[in-house]
Tab-separated table of C-alpha atoms in Angstrom:
chain	number	residue	atom	x	y	z
A	1	LYS	CA	52.436	142.502	-112.674
A	2	GLY	CA	52.169	140.080	-115.617
A	3	MET	CA	54.893	137.785	-114.127
A	4	GLY	CA	52.479	134.888	-113.603
A	5	GLY	CA	53.188	134.786	-109.861
A	6	GLY	CA	56.797	133.647	-110.347
A	7	PRO	CA	58.188	133.749	-106.786
A	8	SER	CA	55.251	132.011	-105.069
A	9	ASP	CA	55.329	129.221	-107.700
A	10	MET	CA	59.043	128.881	-107.047
A	11	ASN	CA	58.466	128.582	-103.282
A	12	GLY	CA	55.886	125.874	-103.927
A	13	LEU	CA	58.362	123.958	-106.093
A	14	ILE	CA	61.091	124.284	-103.473
A	15	ARG	CA	58.739	123.016	-100.758
A	16	GLN	CA	57.721	120.124	-103.008
A	17	ALA	CA	61.369	119.256	-103.675
A	18	GLN	CA	62.181	119.390	-99.948
A	19	LYS	CA	59.215	117.154	-99.149
A	20	MET	CA	60.302	114.698	-101.839
A	21	GLN	CA	63.842	114.690	-100.468
A	22	GLU	CA	62.516	113.970	-96.951
A	23	ASN	CA	60.397	111.134	-98.343
A	24	MET	CA	63.442	109.725	-100.156
A	25	GLN	CA	65.558	109.870	-97.004
A	26	THR	CA	62.819	108.072	-95.062
A	27	LEU	CA	62.510	105.464	-97.811
A	28	GLN	CA	66.304	105.062	-97.980
A	29	ALA	CA	66.417	104.351	-94.234
A	30	ASP	CA	63.543	101.885	-94.604
A	31	LEU	CA	65.256	100.137	-97.526
A	32	GLU	CA	68.546	99.892	-95.623
A	33	ALA	CA	66.766	98.322	-92.637
A	34	ARG	CA	65.145	95.595	-94.736
A	35	GLU	CA	66.498	92.060	-94.800
A	36	TYR	CA	66.272	89.531	-97.612
A	37	GLU	CA	66.946	85.807	-97.749
A	38	ILE	CA	68.141	84.442	-101.075
A	39	SER	CA	68.688	80.745	-101.813
A	40	ALA	CA	70.939	79.272	-104.462
A	41	GLY	CA	71.929	75.825	-105.672
A	42	GLY	CA	68.432	74.471	-105.110
A	43	GLY	CA	68.378	75.707	-101.528
A	44	VAL	CA	71.740	74.321	-100.373
A	45	ALA	CA	73.012	77.861	-99.720
A	46	THR	CA	70.979	80.706	-98.223
A	47	VAL	CA	72.323	84.220	-97.940
A	48	LYS	CA	70.760	86.816	-95.667
A	49	ILE	CA	71.497	90.400	-96.713
A	50	ASN	CA	70.305	93.806	-95.590
A	51	GLY	CA	69.437	96.861	-97.645
A	52	LYS	CA	72.954	98.262	-97.224
A	53	ARG	CA	74.245	95.226	-99.151
A	54	GLU	CA	75.849	93.823	-95.993
A	55	ILE	CA	75.805	90.040	-95.782
A	56	LEU	CA	74.241	89.143	-92.429
A	57	SER	CA	74.590	85.382	-92.609
A	58	ILE	CA	75.251	82.459	-94.915
A	59	ASP	CA	73.601	79.133	-94.233
A	60	LEU	CA	74.921	75.990	-95.950
A	61	LYS	CA	73.325	72.562	-96.057
A	62	PRO	CA	75.812	69.789	-95.216
A	63	GLU	CA	75.435	68.130	-98.632
A	64	ILE	CA	77.063	71.105	-100.434
A	65	VAL	CA	80.164	70.876	-98.225
A	66	ASP	CA	82.380	68.361	-100.016
A	67	PRO	CA	86.133	68.659	-99.335
A	68	GLU	CA	86.721	66.975	-102.710
A	69	ASP	CA	84.653	69.606	-104.531
A	70	MET	CA	85.221	73.034	-103.015
A	71	GLU	CA	84.742	74.587	-106.453
A	72	THR	CA	81.001	73.841	-106.508
A	73	LEU	CA	80.592	75.256	-103.004
A	74	CYS	CA	82.396	78.454	-104.030
A	75	ASP	CA	80.304	78.767	-107.222
A	76	VAL	CA	77.066	78.366	-105.281
A	77	LEU	CA	78.188	80.969	-102.716
A	78	VAL	CA	79.139	83.461	-105.426
A	79	ALA	CA	75.782	82.910	-107.147
A	80	ALA	CA	73.866	83.362	-103.878
A	81	VAL	CA	75.707	86.553	-102.910
A	82	ASN	CA	75.342	88.065	-106.403
A	83	GLU	CA	71.641	87.195	-106.447
A	84	ALA	CA	71.198	88.766	-102.999
A	85	ILE	CA	72.868	92.018	-104.129
A	86	LYS	CA	70.729	92.076	-107.297
A	87	LYS	CA	67.600	91.657	-105.166
A	88	VAL	CA	68.529	94.610	-102.930
A	89	ASP	CA	69.282	96.785	-105.966
A	90	SER	CA	66.097	95.912	-107.845
A	91	VAL	CA	63.837	96.481	-104.820
A	92	SER	CA	65.577	99.791	-104.040
A	93	GLU	CA	65.284	100.973	-107.656
A	94	GLU	CA	61.625	99.980	-107.824
A	95	GLU	CA	60.714	101.711	-104.543
A	96	MET	CA	62.655	104.892	-105.397
A	97	GLY	CA	61.058	104.894	-108.857
A	98	LYS	CA	57.591	104.728	-107.298
A	99	LEU	CA	58.402	107.631	-104.981
A	100	SER	CA	59.779	109.907	-107.676
A	101	GLY	CA	56.887	108.978	-109.940
A	102	GLY	CA	59.352	108.172	-112.678
A	103	PHE	CA	60.490	111.774	-112.831
A	104	GLY	CA	64.224	111.813	-112.375
A	105	MET	CA	65.805	114.629	-110.434
A	106	PRO	CA	69.508	114.742	-111.274
A	107	GLY	CA	71.745	114.697	-108.236
A	108	MET	CA	69.064	113.281	-105.950
A	109	PHE	CA	70.599	109.791	-105.824
């Protein structure tokens, strides 16, 4: 005897890990389905992105489209896209962190 109930504790841990993995897969699917709208350049460019980091649309206000100054347009677009990707990453990290309760399981992500 004196083993402290090893195997049944182990089964409990395995079940817990499986449940957590299911929850993470559900959350991952939810995160990928989400859509975000990010504006840049004071609202002259709006990027719509989903949780898979796929750009869904880019909306430009006419005043940012200046054939004489394509550089500013490109800069604003780059800023908007980078901001959109950052948003997806930070929300995903935050949500996953909540789920795992801050306890990292190597190889889970």
